[in-house]
Amino acid sequence: SATKFIDGQGRCMGGVVAGRSEQMKEVVGFLRTAGPTLSPFNAWIFLKGLETLNLRMRAHCANAQALAQWLEQQDGIEKVHYAGLKSHPQHELAQRQQKGFGAVVSFEVKGGKDGAWRFIDATRLISITANLGDSKTTITHPSTTSHGRLAPQEREAAGIRDSLIRVAVGLEDVTDLQADLARGLAAL
Protein backbone atom coordinates (compact mmCIF):
# COMPACT_ATOMS: atom_id res chain seq x y z
CA SER A 1 0.00 0.00 0.00
CA ALA A 2 1.45 3.32 -1.09
CA THR A 3 -1.26 5.01 0.98
CA LYS A 4 0.76 4.40 4.13
CA PHE A 5 4.39 5.42 4.52
CA ILE A 6 5.10 6.25 0.86
CA ASP A 7 2.52 9.04 0.94
CA GLY A 8 3.30 9.70 4.60
CA GLN A 9 0.22 11.75 5.35
CA GLY A 10 -2.71 9.59 4.31
CA ARG A 11 -3.79 11.92 1.51
CA CYS A 12 -4.01 9.50 -1.42
CA MET A 13 -5.02 5.92 -2.13
CA GLY A 14 -2.71 3.76 -4.17
CA GLY A 15 -0.65 0.64 -4.22
CA VAL A 16 2.42 -0.93 -5.71
CA VAL A 17 2.66 -4.27 -7.50
CA ALA A 18 6.12 -5.82 -7.57
CA GLY A 19 7.38 -9.16 -8.80
CA ARG A 20 9.56 -11.04 -11.27
CA SER A 21 9.33 -10.07 -14.94
CA GLU A 22 7.39 -13.19 -15.95
CA GLN A 23 4.84 -12.59 -13.18
CA MET A 24 4.51 -8.91 -13.98
CA LYS A 25 3.64 -9.53 -17.66
CA GLU A 26 0.39 -11.16 -16.59
CA VAL A 27 -0.37 -8.41 -14.07
CA VAL A 28 0.39 -5.60 -16.52
CA GLY A 29 -1.99 -7.15 -19.06
CA PHE A 30 -4.76 -7.19 -16.47
CA LEU A 31 -4.01 -3.63 -15.38
CA ARG A 32 -4.17 -2.35 -18.98
CA THR A 33 -7.55 -4.04 -19.45
CA ALA A 34 -9.08 -3.17 -16.07
CA GLY A 35 -7.66 0.34 -15.89
CA PRO A 36 -6.93 0.78 -12.17
CA THR A 37 -4.44 3.59 -12.67
CA LEU A 38 -3.46 6.39 -10.34
CA SER A 39 -4.50 9.91 -11.05
CA PRO A 40 -1.56 12.12 -12.05
CA PHE A 41 -1.98 14.06 -8.80
CA ASN A 42 -1.81 10.93 -6.63
CA ALA A 43 1.24 9.73 -8.57
CA TRP A 44 2.90 13.11 -7.96
CA ILE A 45 2.11 12.95 -4.22
CA PHE A 46 3.65 9.46 -3.99
CA LEU A 47 6.77 10.59 -5.88
CA LYS A 48 7.13 13.57 -3.52
CA GLY A 49 6.69 11.21 -0.55
CA LEU A 50 9.50 8.98 -1.80
CA GLU A 51 11.88 11.95 -1.59
CA THR A 52 11.63 11.99 2.22
CA LEU A 53 10.72 8.35 2.90
CA ASN A 54 14.14 7.37 4.27
CA LEU A 55 14.31 10.37 6.59
CA ARG A 56 10.72 9.90 7.81
CA MET A 57 11.14 6.16 8.38
CA ARG A 58 14.24 6.74 10.51
CA ALA A 59 12.23 9.19 12.64
CA HIS A 60 9.20 6.86 12.84
CA CYS A 61 11.44 3.97 13.95
CA ALA A 62 13.34 6.09 16.50
CA ASN A 63 10.06 7.30 18.03
CA ALA A 64 8.64 3.77 18.11
CA GLN A 65 11.81 2.43 19.77
CA ALA A 66 11.73 5.15 22.43
CA LEU A 67 8.01 4.65 23.05
CA ALA A 68 8.34 0.85 23.30
CA GLN A 69 11.20 1.16 25.80
CA TRP A 70 9.20 3.66 27.85
CA LEU A 71 6.05 1.49 27.80
CA GLU A 72 8.01 -1.55 28.94
CA GLN A 73 8.84 0.32 32.18
CA GLN A 74 5.27 1.42 32.99
CA ASP A 75 2.93 -0.08 35.58
CA GLY A 76 -0.32 -1.08 33.95
CA ILE A 77 1.43 -2.57 30.92
CA GLU A 78 1.53 -6.36 30.88
CA LYS A 79 3.59 -6.84 27.72
CA VAL A 80 5.08 -4.77 24.89
CA HIS A 81 5.40 -6.25 21.40
CA TYR A 82 8.13 -4.53 19.38
CA ALA A 83 11.03 -6.26 17.62
CA GLY A 84 13.38 -3.45 18.68
CA LEU A 85 13.18 -4.56 22.31
CA LYS A 86 15.67 -7.11 23.59
CA SER A 87 12.72 -8.80 25.32
CA HIS A 88 11.11 -9.58 21.94
CA PRO A 89 11.59 -13.25 20.97
CA GLN A 90 12.74 -12.34 17.44
CA HIS A 91 14.88 -9.32 18.33
CA GLU A 92 18.17 -10.86 17.17
CA LEU A 93 16.66 -12.02 13.87
CA ALA A 94 15.14 -8.60 13.23
CA GLN A 95 18.46 -6.95 14.07
CA ARG A 96 20.24 -9.06 11.44
CA GLN A 97 17.62 -8.56 8.73
CA GLN A 98 16.48 -4.96 9.10
CA LYS A 99 17.86 -1.44 9.38
CA GLY A 100 14.99 -0.44 11.68
CA PHE A 101 12.24 -2.14 13.62
CA GLY A 102 9.22 -0.36 12.19
CA ALA A 103 6.74 2.18 13.46
CA VAL A 104 4.06 -0.04 14.99
CA VAL A 105 4.16 -0.83 18.71
CA SER A 106 1.60 -3.14 20.28
CA PHE A 107 1.11 -3.64 23.99
CA GLU A 108 -1.23 -5.33 26.41
CA VAL A 109 -2.74 -3.41 29.29
CA LYS A 110 -4.11 -4.64 32.59
CA GLY A 111 -7.89 -4.81 32.76
CA GLY A 112 -8.73 -6.67 29.55
CA LYS A 113 -11.07 -5.07 27.01
CA ASP A 114 -12.46 -2.54 29.51
CA GLY A 115 -8.94 -1.49 30.46
CA ALA A 116 -7.95 -1.14 26.81
CA TRP A 117 -10.98 1.01 26.04
CA ARG A 118 -10.40 3.23 29.09
CA PHE A 119 -6.76 3.62 28.06
CA ILE A 120 -7.61 4.55 24.47
CA ASP A 121 -10.46 6.90 25.45
CA ALA A 122 -8.16 8.83 27.79
CA THR A 123 -5.69 9.80 25.04
CA ARG A 124 -6.06 13.28 23.55
CA LEU A 125 -3.18 13.90 21.12
CA ILE A 126 -3.18 10.47 19.49
CA SER A 127 -5.97 9.86 16.96
CA ILE A 128 -8.23 6.86 17.55
CA THR A 129 -8.36 5.12 14.18
CA ALA A 130 -7.33 1.86 12.57
CA ASN A 131 -5.22 3.78 10.03
CA LEU A 132 -1.43 3.51 10.14
CA GLY A 133 1.62 4.80 8.29
CA ASP A 134 0.77 8.46 8.74
CA SER A 135 2.89 11.31 10.08
CA LYS A 136 0.36 11.53 12.94
CA THR A 137 0.33 8.83 15.61
CA THR A 138 -2.79 6.66 15.73
CA ILE A 139 -4.12 4.19 18.28
CA THR A 140 -6.57 1.32 17.88
CA HIS A 141 -8.03 -1.71 19.61
CA PRO A 142 -7.42 -4.58 17.13
CA SER A 143 -9.87 -7.09 18.64
CA THR A 144 -12.79 -4.74 17.94
CA THR A 145 -11.51 -3.09 14.74
CA SER A 146 -9.08 -4.73 12.29
CA HIS A 147 -9.62 -8.24 13.72
CA GLY A 148 -13.16 -7.79 15.03
CA ARG A 149 -14.72 -10.22 12.54
CA LEU A 150 -12.56 -13.12 13.68
CA ALA A 151 -13.94 -15.59 16.20
CA PRO A 152 -12.48 -15.17 19.70
CA GLN A 153 -10.52 -18.42 19.30
CA GLU A 154 -9.01 -17.19 16.01
CA ARG A 155 -7.99 -13.88 17.58
CA GLU A 156 -6.42 -15.69 20.54
CA ALA A 157 -4.49 -18.01 18.19
CA ALA A 158 -3.19 -14.92 16.36
CA GLY A 159 -2.17 -13.25 19.64
CA ILE A 160 -4.91 -10.62 19.38
CA ARG A 161 -6.12 -10.42 22.96
CA ASP A 162 -8.82 -8.08 24.23
CA SER A 163 -6.16 -6.22 26.23
CA LEU A 164 -4.03 -5.51 23.11
CA ILE A 165 -3.60 -1.95 21.85
CA ARG A 166 -1.80 -1.00 18.64
CA VAL A 167 -0.05 2.33 18.21
CA ALA A 168 1.20 3.36 14.77
CA VAL A 169 3.88 5.84 15.84
CA GLY A 170 4.10 9.09 13.92
CA LEU A 171 6.53 11.98 13.82
CA GLU A 172 5.42 13.99 16.86
CA ASP A 173 7.85 14.68 19.69
CA VAL A 174 8.11 11.42 21.63
CA THR A 175 7.69 13.20 24.99
CA ASP A 176 4.27 14.44 23.82
CA LEU A 177 3.33 10.87 22.89
CA GLN A 178 4.53 9.57 26.26
CA ALA A 179 2.48 12.23 28.05
CA ASP A 180 -0.62 11.22 26.09
CA LEU A 181 -0.11 7.52 26.79
CA ALA A 182 0.46 8.38 30.46
CA ARG A 183 -3.13 9.73 30.44
CA GLY A 184 -4.19 6.29 29.22
CA LEU A 185 -2.22 4.60 31.98
CA ALA A 186 -3.82 6.84 34.59
CA ALA A 187 -7.26 5.67 33.40
CA LEU A 188 -6.51 1.99 34.11
PDB file of N, CA and C in Angstrom, residues 82-153:
ATOM      1  N   TYR A  82       7.384  -5.366  20.329  1.00  0.00           N
ATOM      2  CA  TYR A  82       8.133  -4.534  19.384  1.00  0.00           C
ATOM      3  C   TYR A  82       9.482  -5.201  19.162  1.00  0.00           C
ATOM      4  N   ALA A  83       9.803  -5.507  17.933  1.00  0.00           N
ATOM      5  CA  ALA A  83      11.026  -6.258  17.617  1.00  0.00           C
ATOM      6  C   ALA A  83      12.297  -5.511  18.003  1.00  0.00           C
ATOM      7  N   GLY A  84      12.210  -4.223  18.256  1.00  0.00           N
ATOM      8  CA  GLY A  84      13.376  -3.454  18.676  1.00  0.00           C
ATOM      9  C   GLY A  84      13.753  -3.654  20.133  1.00  0.00           C
ATOM     10  N   LEU A  85      12.895  -4.303  20.892  1.00  0.00           N
ATOM     11  CA  LEU A  85      13.177  -4.560  22.306  1.00  0.00           C
ATOM     12  C   LEU A  85      13.938  -5.869  22.459  1.00  0.00           C
ATOM     13  N   LYS A  86      14.920  -5.874  23.332  1.00  0.00           N
ATOM     14  CA  LYS A  86      15.671  -7.108  23.589  1.00  0.00           C
ATOM     15  C   LYS A  86      14.767  -8.200  24.146  1.00  0.00           C
ATOM     16  N   SER A  87      13.660  -7.825  24.762  1.00  0.00           N
ATOM     17  CA  SER A  87      12.719  -8.802  25.316  1.00  0.00           C
ATOM     18  C   SER A  87      11.887  -9.496  24.234  1.00  0.00           C
ATOM     19  N   HIS A  88      11.899  -8.976  23.020  1.00  0.00           N
ATOM     20  CA  HIS A  88      11.112  -9.578  21.936  1.00  0.00           C
ATOM     21  C   HIS A  88      11.771 -10.881  21.486  1.00  0.00           C
ATOM     22  N   PRO A  89      10.991 -11.954  21.307  1.00  0.00           N
ATOM     23  CA  PRO A  89      11.586 -13.253  20.972  1.00  0.00           C
ATOM     24  C   PRO A  89      12.337 -13.280  19.639  1.00  0.00           C
ATOM     25  N   GLN A  90      12.051 -12.354  18.733  1.00  0.00           N
ATOM     26  CA  GLN A  90      12.743 -12.339  17.444  1.00  0.00           C
ATOM     27  C   GLN A  90      13.633 -11.113  17.271  1.00  0.00           C
ATOM     28  N   HIS A  91      14.050 -10.526  18.381  1.00  0.00           N
ATOM     29  CA  HIS A  91      14.880  -9.323  18.327  1.00  0.00           C
ATOM     30  C   HIS A  91      16.174  -9.543  17.545  1.00  0.00           C
ATOM     31  N   GLU A  92      16.884 -10.613  17.842  1.00  0.00           N
ATOM     32  CA  GLU A  92      18.166 -10.857  17.170  1.00  0.00           C
ATOM     33  C   GLU A  92      17.982 -11.074  15.673  1.00  0.00           C
ATOM     34  N   LEU A  93      16.954 -11.803  15.284  1.00  0.00           N
ATOM     35  CA  LEU A  93      16.664 -12.021  13.869  1.00  0.00           C
ATOM     36  C   LEU A  93      16.353 -10.693  13.181  1.00  0.00           C
ATOM     37  N   ALA A  94      15.496  -9.894  13.795  1.00  0.00           N
ATOM     38  CA  ALA A  94      15.137  -8.596  13.228  1.00  0.00           C
ATOM     39  C   ALA A  94      16.364  -7.701  13.111  1.00  0.00           C
ATOM     40  N   GLN A  95      17.235  -7.756  14.084  1.00  0.00           N
ATOM     41  CA  GLN A  95      18.456  -6.953  14.069  1.00  0.00           C
ATOM     42  C   GLN A  95      19.345  -7.323  12.880  1.00  0.00           C
ATOM     43  N   ARG A  96      19.421  -8.607  12.567  1.00  0.00           N
ATOM     44  CA  ARG A  96      20.243  -9.063  11.436  1.00  0.00           C
ATOM     45  C   ARG A  96      19.616  -8.706  10.088  1.00  0.00           C
ATOM     46  N   GLN A  97      18.308  -8.698  10.008  1.00  0.00           N
ATOM     47  CA  GLN A  97      17.624  -8.562   8.729  1.00  0.00           C
ATOM     48  C   GLN A  97      17.199  -7.142   8.372  1.00  0.00           C
ATOM     49  N   GLN A  98      17.100  -6.260   9.337  1.00  0.00           N
ATOM     50  CA  GLN A  98      16.484  -4.957   9.099  1.00  0.00           C
ATOM     51  C   GLN A  98      17.402  -3.824   9.541  1.00  0.00           C
ATOM     52  N   LYS A  99      17.162  -2.651   8.943  1.00  0.00           N
ATOM     53  CA  LYS A  99      17.856  -1.441   9.385  1.00  0.00           C
ATOM     54  C   LYS A  99      17.118  -0.793  10.547  1.00  0.00           C
ATOM     55  N   GLY A 100      15.818  -0.984  10.601  1.00  0.00           N
ATOM     56  CA  GLY A 100      14.991  -0.437  11.677  1.00  0.00           C
ATOM     57  C   GLY A 100      13.942  -1.461  12.056  1.00  0.00           C
ATOM     58  N   PHE A 101      13.203  -1.164  13.103  1.00  0.00           N
ATOM     59  CA  PHE A 101      12.240  -2.140  13.618  1.00  0.00           C
ATOM     60  C   PHE A 101      10.788  -1.751  13.343  1.00  0.00           C
ATOM     61  N   GLY A 102      10.576  -0.739  12.560  1.00  0.00           N
ATOM     62  CA  GLY A 102       9.222  -0.357  12.190  1.00  0.00           C
ATOM     63  C   GLY A 102       8.611   0.675  13.115  1.00  0.00           C
ATOM     64  N   ALA A 103       7.405   1.088  12.755  1.00  0.00           N
ATOM     65  CA  ALA A 103       6.742   2.180  13.462  1.00  0.00           C
ATOM     66  C   ALA A 103       5.501   1.741  14.226  1.00  0.00           C
ATOM     67  N   VAL A 104       5.252   0.441  14.290  1.00  0.00           N
ATOM     68  CA  VAL A 104       4.059  -0.043  14.990  1.00  0.00           C
ATOM     69  C   VAL A 104       4.473  -0.734  16.285  1.00  0.00           C
ATOM     70  N   VAL A 105       3.919  -0.259  17.391  1.00  0.00           N
ATOM     71  CA  VAL A 105       4.162  -0.831  18.715  1.00  0.00           C
ATOM     72  C   VAL A 105       2.824  -1.340  19.240  1.00  0.00           C
ATOM     73  N   SER A 106       2.801  -2.583  19.663  1.00  0.00           N
ATOM     74  CA  SER A 106       1.597  -3.137  20.284  1.00  0.00           C
ATOM     75  C   SER A 106       1.909  -3.462  21.735  1.00  0.00           C
ATOM     76  N   PHE A 107       0.906  -3.330  22.575  1.00  0.00           N
ATOM     77  CA  PHE A 107       1.114  -3.639  23.994  1.00  0.00           C
ATOM     78  C   PHE A 107      -0.200  -4.073  24.609  1.00  0.00           C
ATOM     79  N   GLU A 108      -0.061  -4.833  25.686  1.00  0.00           N
ATOM     80  CA  GLU A 108      -1.227  -5.329  26.408  1.00  0.00           C
ATOM     81  C   GLU A 108      -1.314  -4.608  27.745  1.00  0.00           C
ATOM     82  N   VAL A 109      -2.525  -4.132  28.046  1.00  0.00           N
ATOM     83  CA  VAL A 109      -2.744  -3.407  29.294  1.00  0.00           C
ATOM     84  C   VAL A 109      -3.471  -4.293  30.291  1.00  0.00           C
ATOM     85  N   LYS A 110      -3.353  -3.941  31.551  1.00  0.00           N
ATOM     86  CA  LYS A 110      -4.109  -4.639  32.591  1.00  0.00           C
ATOM     87  C   LYS A 110      -5.571  -4.223  32.475  1.00  0.00           C
ATOM     88  N   GLY A 111      -6.467  -5.151  32.771  1.00  0.00           N
ATOM     89  CA  GLY A 111      -7.885  -4.811  32.763  1.00  0.00           C
ATOM     90  C   GLY A 111      -8.652  -5.298  31.553  1.00  0.00           C
ATOM     91  N   GLY A 112      -8.022  -6.095  30.685  1.00  0.00           N
ATOM     92  CA  GLY A 112      -8.734  -6.671  29.546  1.00  0.00           C
ATOM     93  C   GLY A 112      -9.299  -5.635  28.600  1.00  0.00           C
ATOM     94  N   LYS A 113     -10.448  -5.962  27.993  1.00  0.00           N
ATOM     95  CA  LYS A 113     -11.072  -5.069  27.015  1.00  0.00           C
ATOM     96  C   LYS A 113     -11.472  -3.738  27.643  1.00  0.00           C
ATOM     97  N   ASP A 114     -12.055  -3.785  28.846  1.00  0.00           N
ATOM     98  CA  ASP A 114     -12.460  -2.538  29.506  1.00  0.00           C
ATOM     99  C   ASP A 114     -11.255  -1.649  29.776  1.00  0.00           C
ATOM    100  N   GLY A 115     -10.159  -2.252  30.226  1.00  0.00           N
ATOM    101  CA  GLY A 115      -8.941  -1.488  30.461  1.00  0.00           C
ATOM    102  C   GLY A 115      -8.411  -0.876  29.178  1.00  0.00           C
ATOM    103  N   ALA A 116      -8.429  -1.646  28.100  1.00  0.00           N
ATOM    104  CA  ALA A 116      -7.948  -1.140  26.810  1.00  0.00           C
ATOM    105  C   ALA A 116      -8.799   0.032  26.338  1.00  0.00           C
ATOM    106  N   TRP A 117     -10.107  -0.076  26.464  1.00  0.00           N
ATOM    107  CA  TRP A 117     -10.981   1.012  26.039  1.00  0.00           C
ATOM    108  C   TRP A 117     -10.787   2.258  26.900  1.00  0.00           C
ATOM    109  N   ARG A 118     -10.652   2.072  28.218  1.00  0.00           N
ATOM    110  CA  ARG A 118     -10.405   3.234  29.092  1.00  0.00           C
ATOM    111  C   ARG A 118      -9.091   3.906  28.700  1.00  0.00           C
ATOM    112  N   PHE A 119      -8.071   3.097  28.455  1.00  0.00           N
ATOM    113  CA  PHE A 119      -6.761   3.617  28.061  1.00  0.00           C
ATOM    114  C   PHE A 119      -6.893   4.454  26.785  1.00  0.00           C
ATOM    115  N   ILE A 120      -7.491   3.869  25.758  1.00  0.00           N
ATOM    116  CA  ILE A 120      -7.612   4.553  24.467  1.00  0.00           C
ATOM    117  C   ILE A 120      -8.456   5.815  24.594  1.00  0.00           C
ATOM    118  N   ASP A 121      -9.574   5.738  25.301  1.00  0.00           N
ATOM    119  CA  ASP A 121     -10.463   6.895  25.452  1.00  0.00           C
ATOM    120  C   ASP A 121      -9.807   8.057  26.190  1.00  0.00           C
ATOM    121  N   ALA A 122      -8.812   7.770  27.013  1.00  0.00           N
ATOM    122  CA  ALA A 122      -8.156   8.828  27.790  1.00  0.00           C
ATOM    123  C   ALA A 122      -7.126   9.607  26.978  1.00  0.00           C
ATOM    124  N   THR A 123      -6.696   9.078  25.833  1.00  0.00           N
ATOM    125  CA  THR A 123      -5.695   9.800  25.039  1.00  0.00           C
ATOM    126  C   THR A 123      -6.339  11.009  24.373  1.00  0.00           C
ATOM    127  N   ARG A 124      -5.549  12.052  24.157  1.00  0.00           N
ATOM    128  CA  ARG A 124      -6.058  13.284  23.552  1.00  0.00           C
ATOM    129  C   ARG A 124      -5.299  13.671  22.281  1.00  0.00           C
ATOM    130  N   LEU A 125      -4.000  13.523  22.275  1.00  0.00           N
ATOM    131  CA  LEU A 125      -3.177  13.897  21.119  1.00  0.00           C
ATOM    132  C   LEU A 125      -3.262  12.836  20.027  1.00  0.00           C
ATOM    133  N   ILE A 126      -3.218  11.587  20.422  1.00  0.00           N
ATOM    134  CA  ILE A 126      -3.177  10.467  19.487  1.00  0.00           C
ATOM    135  C   ILE A 126      -4.581  10.210  18.937  1.00  0.00           C
ATOM    136  N   SER A 127      -4.681  10.093  17.615  1.00  0.00           N
ATOM    137  CA  SER A 127      -5.974   9.860  16.963  1.00  0.00           C
ATOM    138  C   SER A 127      -6.406   8.410  17.113  1.00  0.00           C
ATOM    139  N   ILE A 128      -7.672   8.211  17.440  1.00  0.00           N
ATOM    140  CA  ILE A 128      -8.231   6.864  17.555  1.00  0.00           C
ATOM    141  C   ILE A 128      -8.741   6.460  16.174  1.00  0.00           C
ATOM    142  N   THR A 129      -7.990   5.606  15.514  1.00  0.00           N
ATOM    143  CA  THR A 129      -8.355   5.123  14.182  1.00  0.00           C
ATOM    144  C   THR A 129      -7.535   3.889  13.851  1.00  0.00           C
ATOM    145  N   ALA A 130      -8.052   3.066  12.970  1.00  0.00           N
ATOM    146  CA  ALA A 130      -7.326   1.856  12.567  1.00  0.00           C
ATOM    147  C   ALA A 130      -6.279   2.148  11.497  1.00  0.00           C
ATOM    148  N   ASN A 131      -6.189   3.391  11.048  1.00  0.00           N
ATOM    149  CA  ASN A 131      -5.216   3.780  10.030  1.00  0.00           C
ATOM    150  C   ASN A 131      -3.797   3.682  10.580  1.00  0.00           C
ATOM    151  N   LEU A 132      -2.832   3.482   9.711  1.00  0.00           N
ATOM    152  CA  LEU A 132      -1.432   3.512  10.136  1.00  0.00           C
ATOM    153  C   LEU A 132      -0.569   4.019   8.998  1.00  0.00           C
ATOM    154  N   GLY A 133       0.686   4.334   9.304  1.00  0.00           N
ATOM    155  CA  GLY A 133       1.615   4.797   8.286  1.00  0.00           C
ATOM    156  C   GLY A 133       1.516   6.273   7.994  1.00  0.00           C
ATOM    157  N   ASP A 134       0.981   7.030   8.903  1.00  0.00           N
ATOM    158  CA  ASP A 134       0.775   8.462   8.742  1.00  0.00           C
ATOM    159  C   ASP A 134       1.823   9.220   9.548  1.00  0.00           C
ATOM    160  N   SER A 135       1.965  10.507   9.282  1.00  0.00           N
ATOM    161  CA  SER A 135       2.885  11.313  10.082  1.00  0.00           C
ATOM    162  C   SER A 135       2.325  11.539  11.487  1.00  0.00           C
ATOM    163  N   LYS A 136       1.020  11.378  11.640  1.00  0.00           N
ATOM    164  CA  LYS A 136       0.356  11.533  12.937  1.00  0.00           C
ATOM    165  C   LYS A 136       0.177  10.159  13.585  1.00  0.00           C
ATOM    166  N   THR A 137       0.460  10.083  14.865  1.00  0.00           N
ATOM    167  CA  THR A 137       0.331   8.829  15.607  1.00  0.00           C
ATOM    168  C   THR A 137      -1.138   8.454  15.758  1.00  0.00           C
ATOM    169  N   THR A 138      -1.423   7.166  15.580  1.00  0.00           N
ATOM    170  CA  THR A 138      -2.785   6.659  15.729  1.00  0.00           C
ATOM    171  C   THR A 138      -2.791   5.491  16.710  1.00  0.00           C
ATOM    172  N   ILE A 139      -3.954   5.262  17.295  1.00  0.00           N
ATOM    173  CA  ILE A 139      -4.117   4.187  18.276  1.00  0.00           C
ATOM    174  C   ILE A 139      -5.404   3.429  17.956  1.00  0.00           C
ATOM    175  N   THR A 140      -5.381   2.128  18.159  1.00  0.00           N
ATOM    176  CA  THR A 140      -6.566   1.322  17.884  1.00  0.00           C
ATOM    177  C   THR A 140      -6.610   0.091  18.780  1.00  0.00           C
ATOM    178  N   HIS A 141      -7.782  -0.490  18.844  1.00  0.00           N
ATOM    179  CA  HIS A 141      -8.030  -1.708  19.613  1.00  0.00           C
ATOM    180  C   HIS A 141      -8.301  -2.828  18.604  1.00  0.00           C
ATOM    181  N   PRO A 142      -7.281  -3.608  18.218  1.00  0.00           N
ATOM    182  CA  PRO A 142      -7.423  -4.580  17.125  1.00  0.00           C
ATOM    183  C   PRO A 142      -8.557  -5.584  17.284  1.00  0.00           C
ATOM    184  N   SER A 143      -8.846  -6.038  18.502  1.00  0.00           N
ATOM    185  CA  SER A 143      -9.868  -7.085  18.637  1.00  0.00           C
ATOM    186  C   SER A 143     -11.274  -6.586  18.327  1.00  0.00           C
ATOM    187  N   THR A 144     -11.473  -5.265  18.298  1.00  0.00           N
ATOM    188  CA  THR A 144     -12.793  -4.736  17.939  1.00  0.00           C
ATOM    189  C   THR A 144     -12.765  -3.927  16.643  1.00  0.00           C
ATOM    190  N   THR A 145     -11.590  -3.828  16.011  1.00  0.00           N
ATOM    191  CA  THR A 145     -11.506  -3.089  14.740  1.00  0.00           C
ATOM    192  C   THR A 145     -10.974  -4.016  13.648  1.00  0.00           C
ATOM    193  N   SER A 146      -9.684  -3.989  13.406  1.00  0.00           N
ATOM    194  CA  SER A 146      -9.083  -4.733  12.290  1.00  0.00           C
ATOM    195  C   SER A 146      -9.310  -6.238  12.362  1.00  0.00           C
ATOM    196  N   HIS A 147      -9.430  -6.798  13.558  1.00  0.00           N
ATOM    197  CA  HIS A 147      -9.618  -8.242  13.723  1.00  0.00           C
ATOM    198  C   HIS A 147     -10.966  -8.579  14.365  1.00  0.00           C
ATOM    199  N   GLY A 148     -11.874  -7.629  14.361  1.00  0.00           N
ATOM    200  CA  GLY A 148     -13.164  -7.794  15.026  1.00  0.00           C
ATOM    201  C   GLY A 148     -14.061  -8.866  14.435  1.00  0.00           C
ATOM    202  N   ARG A 149     -13.864  -9.202  13.177  1.00  0.00           N
ATOM    203  CA  ARG A 149     -14.715 -10.220  12.542  1.00  0.00           C
ATOM    204  C   ARG A 149     -14.240 -11.641  12.803  1.00  0.00           C
ATOM    205  N   LEU A 150     -13.062 -11.783  13.364  1.00  0.00           N
ATOM    206  CA  LEU A 150     -12.561 -13.119  13.684  1.00  0.00           C
ATOM    207  C   LEU A 150     -13.255 -13.651  14.933  1.00  0.00           C
ATOM    208  N   ALA A 151     -13.404 -14.949  14.993  1.00  0.00           N
ATOM    209  CA  ALA A 151     -13.942 -15.590  16.196  1.00  0.00           C
ATOM    210  C   ALA A 151     -12.937 -15.404  17.330  1.00  0.00           C
ATOM    211  N   PRO A 152     -13.406 -15.347  18.571  1.00  0.00           N
ATOM    212  CA  PRO A 152     -12.481 -15.166  19.699  1.00  0.00           C
ATOM    213  C   PRO A 152     -11.318 -16.160  19.702  1.00  0.00           C
ATOM    214  N   GLN A 153     -11.585 -17.410  19.321  1.00  0.00           N
ATOM    215  CA  GLN A 153     -10.519 -18.421  19.296  1.00  0.00           C
ATOM    216  C   GLN A 153      -9.481 -18.091  18.222  1.00  0.00           C
TER     217      GLN A 153
END
